[in-house]
Amino acid sequence: NVNTHFYNLLYPITSVFLSHYFYTVLQSWFKKTVAVIAGLITLVYFSFHIDAPYFDSIGYVIASSGIVMLIFLYLHQGLNNVTEEPLSHNVDFWFVCVQLAYHLGSFAIFLSYNYFTHRYFAEGKSPEIGTILTYLWIVHNVILFLGALILSFGIAWIYRRKSLSS
């Protein structure tokens, strides 16, 4: 399947870009190092599985694990450096919270997806397992859509408050 290679390319791209994002927003040397390592782990895994014939959901699990770890480091940093400005007025905070919800949900979905993909092929492309895989993909897309809506709401809310205070 031609699309499989594109899907398998998406997780290392996501991991590298989000690792770079966290590298720029994290302040301590240790946390920046963790951001680099998280991106590198995903790239190393991808390099060993570059020719995976099927959707590589374990790659997404690895990428999401690293990103969730970086999110917790960001939240730790934010809670240790409290300012007068509410967190809800910070676009980065909205973005990171949406990423947390998405990647925690994706972690569980893609781990399940891997299990059911193996069963699907072991059981001769069972229609029942195919239906489960379809529902997992739908749930994943719903989480992605809700995350985009929440982030859009957060950004609109921030800019609306800023325009009202001007």
Tab-separated table of C-alpha atoms in Angstrom:
chain	number	residue	atom	x	y	z
A	1	ASN	CA	0.000	0.000	0.000
A	2	VAL	CA	1.470	3.343	-1.088
A	3	ASN	CA	-0.153	5.309	1.774
A	4	THR	CA	1.529	3.127	4.384
A	5	HIS	CA	4.923	4.645	3.656
A	6	PHE	CA	3.485	8.165	4.061
A	7	TYR	CA	1.833	7.239	7.367
A	8	ASN	CA	5.072	5.653	8.542
A	9	LEU	CA	6.944	8.842	7.658
A	10	LEU	CA	4.575	11.002	9.690
A	11	TYR	CA	5.618	9.859	13.181
A	12	PRO	CA	9.350	10.670	12.834
A	13	ILE	CA	8.477	14.061	11.334
A	14	THR	CA	6.070	14.773	14.193
A	15	SER	CA	8.601	13.636	16.764
A	16	VAL	CA	11.434	15.725	15.320
A	17	PHE	CA	9.341	18.878	15.018
A	18	LEU	CA	7.816	18.573	18.496
A	19	SER	CA	11.208	17.701	19.986
A	20	HIS	CA	12.550	20.873	18.373
A	21	TYR	CA	9.592	22.873	19.704
A	22	PHE	CA	10.197	21.625	23.234
A	23	TYR	CA	13.930	22.205	22.847
A	24	THR	CA	13.154	25.871	22.200
A	25	VAL	CA	10.658	26.315	25.069
A	26	LEU	CA	12.406	24.240	27.737
A	27	GLN	CA	14.955	26.181	29.726
A	28	SER	CA	17.285	23.773	31.533
A	29	TRP	CA	20.165	21.953	29.898
A	30	PHE	CA	18.825	18.604	31.163
A	31	LYS	CA	15.361	19.150	29.679
A	32	LYS	CA	16.799	20.300	26.355
A	33	THR	CA	18.952	17.150	26.281
A	34	VAL	CA	15.871	15.008	26.892
A	35	ALA	CA	14.169	16.772	23.956
A	36	VAL	CA	17.093	15.891	21.659
A	37	ILE	CA	17.174	12.289	22.899
A	38	ALA	CA	13.396	11.862	22.432
A	39	GLY	CA	13.668	12.932	18.802
A	40	LEU	CA	16.744	10.775	18.208
A	41	ILE	CA	15.151	7.639	19.675
A	42	THR	CA	12.261	7.975	17.238
A	43	LEU	CA	14.638	8.546	14.312
A	44	VAL	CA	16.743	5.514	15.257
A	45	TYR	CA	13.635	3.334	15.534
A	46	PHE	CA	12.391	4.656	12.183
A	47	SER	CA	15.743	3.960	10.497
A	48	PHE	CA	15.498	0.295	11.510
A	49	HIS	CA	11.864	0.035	10.350
A	50	ILE	CA	11.938	2.280	7.288
A	51	ASP	CA	10.682	-0.509	5.019
A	52	ALA	CA	7.860	-1.697	7.278
A	53	PRO	CA	5.257	-3.196	4.936
A	54	TYR	CA	2.336	-2.319	7.238
A	55	PHE	CA	1.314	0.687	9.298
A	56	ASP	CA	3.984	0.945	12.021
A	57	SER	CA	1.877	1.794	15.062
A	58	ILE	CA	4.766	0.995	17.436
A	59	GLY	CA	6.660	3.916	15.904
A	60	TYR	CA	3.744	6.145	16.867
A	61	VAL	CA	3.781	4.665	20.377
A	62	ILE	CA	7.486	5.480	20.720
A	63	ALA	CA	7.027	9.004	19.355
A	64	SER	CA	4.025	9.668	21.623
A	65	SER	CA	5.918	8.363	24.663
A	66	GLY	CA	8.768	10.792	24.063
A	67	ILE	CA	6.408	13.682	23.407
A	68	VAL	CA	4.372	12.993	26.556
A	69	MET	CA	7.607	12.948	28.571
A	70	LEU	CA	8.546	16.335	27.075
A	71	ILE	CA	5.085	17.687	27.882
A	72	PHE	CA	5.491	16.713	31.532
A	73	LEU	CA	8.895	18.422	31.582
A	74	TYR	CA	7.265	21.563	30.143
A	75	LEU	CA	4.476	21.451	32.734
A	76	HIS	CA	7.064	20.936	35.494
A	77	GLN	CA	8.929	23.997	34.237
A	78	GLY	CA	5.724	26.038	34.099
A	79	LEU	CA	4.695	25.105	37.615
A	80	ASN	CA	8.153	25.935	38.964
A	81	ASN	CA	8.207	29.352	37.239
A	82	VAL	CA	4.792	30.744	38.139
A	83	THR	CA	4.081	34.313	37.008
A	84	GLU	CA	1.164	36.724	37.455
A	85	GLU	CA	-0.195	35.861	34.009
A	86	PRO	CA	-2.743	33.021	34.078
A	87	LEU	CA	-1.665	29.908	32.194
A	88	SER	CA	-4.861	30.098	30.151
A	89	HIS	CA	-3.522	33.307	28.557
A	90	ASN	CA	-0.544	31.454	27.095
A	91	VAL	CA	-0.861	29.867	23.632
A	92	ASP	CA	1.965	27.440	24.440
A	93	PHE	CA	0.000	26.146	27.415
A	94	TRP	CA	-3.098	25.477	25.277
A	95	PHE	CA	-0.985	23.824	22.593
A	96	VAL	CA	0.844	21.615	25.088
A	97	CYS	CA	-2.356	20.558	26.871
A	98	VAL	CA	-3.970	19.589	23.564
A	99	GLN	CA	-0.821	17.660	22.640
A	100	LEU	CA	-0.971	15.867	25.998
A	101	ALA	CA	-4.564	14.762	25.437
A	102	TYR	CA	-3.834	13.740	21.856
A	103	HIS	CA	-0.645	11.802	22.559
A	104	LEU	CA	-1.992	10.007	25.640
A	105	GLY	CA	-5.016	8.924	23.622
A	106	SER	CA	-2.881	8.049	20.615
A	107	PHE	CA	-0.533	5.995	22.759
A	108	ALA	CA	-3.377	3.748	23.885
A	109	ILE	CA	-4.966	3.598	20.432
A	110	PHE	CA	-1.753	2.745	18.578
A	111	LEU	CA	-0.703	0.165	21.140
A	112	SER	CA	-4.099	-1.490	20.656
A	113	TYR	CA	-3.803	-1.003	16.899
A	114	ASN	CA	-0.536	-2.962	16.875
A	115	TYR	CA	-2.112	-5.837	18.805
A	116	PHE	CA	-5.157	-6.008	16.539
A	117	THR	CA	-3.089	-5.640	13.356
A	118	HIS	CA	-1.089	-8.738	14.325
A	119	ARG	CA	-4.319	-10.606	15.084
A	120	TYR	CA	-5.862	-9.401	11.820
A	121	PHE	CA	-3.120	-10.981	9.719
A	122	ALA	CA	-2.733	-14.049	11.944
A	123	GLU	CA	-6.446	-14.817	11.635
A	124	GLY	CA	-6.540	-14.433	7.840
A	125	LYS	CA	-7.823	-10.858	7.635
A	126	SER	CA	-10.751	-11.414	9.961
A	127	PRO	CA	-13.622	-8.975	9.248
A	128	GLU	CA	-14.327	-8.619	12.984
A	129	ILE	CA	-10.763	-7.512	13.685
A	130	GLY	CA	-10.907	-5.220	10.648
A	131	THR	CA	-13.966	-3.539	12.172
A	132	ILE	CA	-12.115	-3.027	15.457
A	133	LEU	CA	-9.188	-1.474	13.566
A	134	THR	CA	-11.617	0.853	11.776
A	135	TYR	CA	-13.182	1.968	15.063
A	136	LEU	CA	-9.745	2.589	16.579
A	137	TRP	CA	-8.866	4.774	13.603
A	138	ILE	CA	-12.156	6.675	13.969
A	139	VAL	CA	-11.516	7.317	17.677
A	140	HIS	CA	-8.036	8.552	16.812
A	141	ASN	CA	-9.463	11.005	14.272
A	142	VAL	CA	-12.084	12.199	16.763
A	143	ILE	CA	-9.355	12.911	19.340
A	144	LEU	CA	-7.369	14.799	16.706
A	145	PHE	CA	-10.430	16.832	15.671
A	146	LEU	CA	-11.401	17.670	19.262
A	147	GLY	CA	-7.821	18.735	19.976
A	148	ALA	CA	-7.909	21.094	17.003
A	149	LEU	CA	-11.232	22.547	18.185
A	150	ILE	CA	-9.974	23.068	21.734
A	151	LEU	CA	-6.766	24.713	20.530
A	152	SER	CA	-8.763	26.973	18.193
A	153	PHE	CA	-11.058	27.920	21.072
A	154	GLY	CA	-8.074	28.646	23.333
A	155	ILE	CA	-6.369	30.864	20.765
A	156	ALA	CA	-9.609	32.723	19.993
A	157	TRP	CA	-10.245	33.188	23.718
A	158	ILE	CA	-6.735	34.594	24.284
A	159	TYR	CA	-6.936	37.044	21.391
A	160	ARG	CA	-10.471	38.075	22.293
A	161	ARG	CA	-9.357	38.877	25.856
A	162	LYS	CA	-6.335	40.790	24.556
A	163	SER	CA	-8.481	42.829	22.146
A	164	LEU	CA	-10.997	43.618	24.922
A	165	SER	CA	-8.225	44.815	27.247
A	166	SER	CA	-6.663	47.072	24.569
